[in-house]
């Protein structure tokens, strides 16, 4: 595990099981929050009953890897030079993100490059965990430049429909984008591209923060719905 000395994990005698629990970390400057991005098959990392409040990550990255267990963890106004990256194969249980960071946002998605055998093992473990977990993630009070939640069941995510939107891959089926006047830079087309890139059928995305960009997204959705609802 590569994580800065700012976070003190208690370890088992064989140092294979690492736990951070029952602590509130406030106004901390954490140089790196790289937890489990290179988790070994015989390692276990758990973060439970922890609140991170008004913490600044940097210059290192924020990344939580596959197989890491987070239970009842709150990230309240945590900022990073880039987006917070969480593997969809991390084991999430009542993880809460709150606030409106100035930079970045949240990228919760499948790992892009990973050992195939271990990746399949983590996927199965994460799928079994999701079936037994009522609420995995709460972003209802989180708003940022970039939010994407891919690879976990959307019914296990609490979100705010005034800030976030569900996008399904089928939304782009048979659409003539040029005829509709919707460019490749469109919010909806970018969301669909992300679904295809990570090979998932559905995801939750943060609506654009800018007034003009959000108005454009609303107008483009109006055109899409008009086409989908028109008789053929």
PDB file of C-alpha atoms in Angstrom, residues 2-3 24 92 106 109 120 140 161 171-172 177 210 220:
ATOM      1  CA  UNK A   2       1.302   3.428  -0.912  1.00  0.00           C
ATOM      2  CA  UNK A   3      -0.159   5.967   1.486  1.00  0.00           C
ATOM      3  CA  UNK A  24     -12.303  12.194  12.635  1.00  0.00           C
ATOM      4  CA  UNK A  92     -18.499   0.402  -0.320  1.00  0.00           C
ATOM      5  CA  UNK A 106     -15.483  12.089  -8.420  1.00  0.00           C
ATOM      6  CA  UNK A 109     -15.421   3.491 -12.245  1.00  0.00           C
ATOM      7  CA  UNK A 120     -12.259 -11.058 -11.982  1.00  0.00           C
ATOM      8  CA  UNK A 140     -26.940  13.745  -2.675  1.00  0.00           C
ATOM      9  CA  UNK A 161     -31.950  14.601  -9.429  1.00  0.00           C
ATOM     10  CA  UNK A 171     -30.177   6.441 -24.973  1.00  0.00           C
ATOM     11  CA  UNK A 172     -27.859   6.817 -27.961  1.00  0.00           C
ATOM     12  CA  UNK A 177     -26.684  13.463 -33.727  1.00  0.00           C
ATOM     13  CA  UNK A 210     -22.159  26.303 -15.615  1.00  0.00           C
ATOM     14  CA  UNK A 220     -30.358  18.742 -26.058  1.00  0.00           C
TER      15      UNK A 220
END
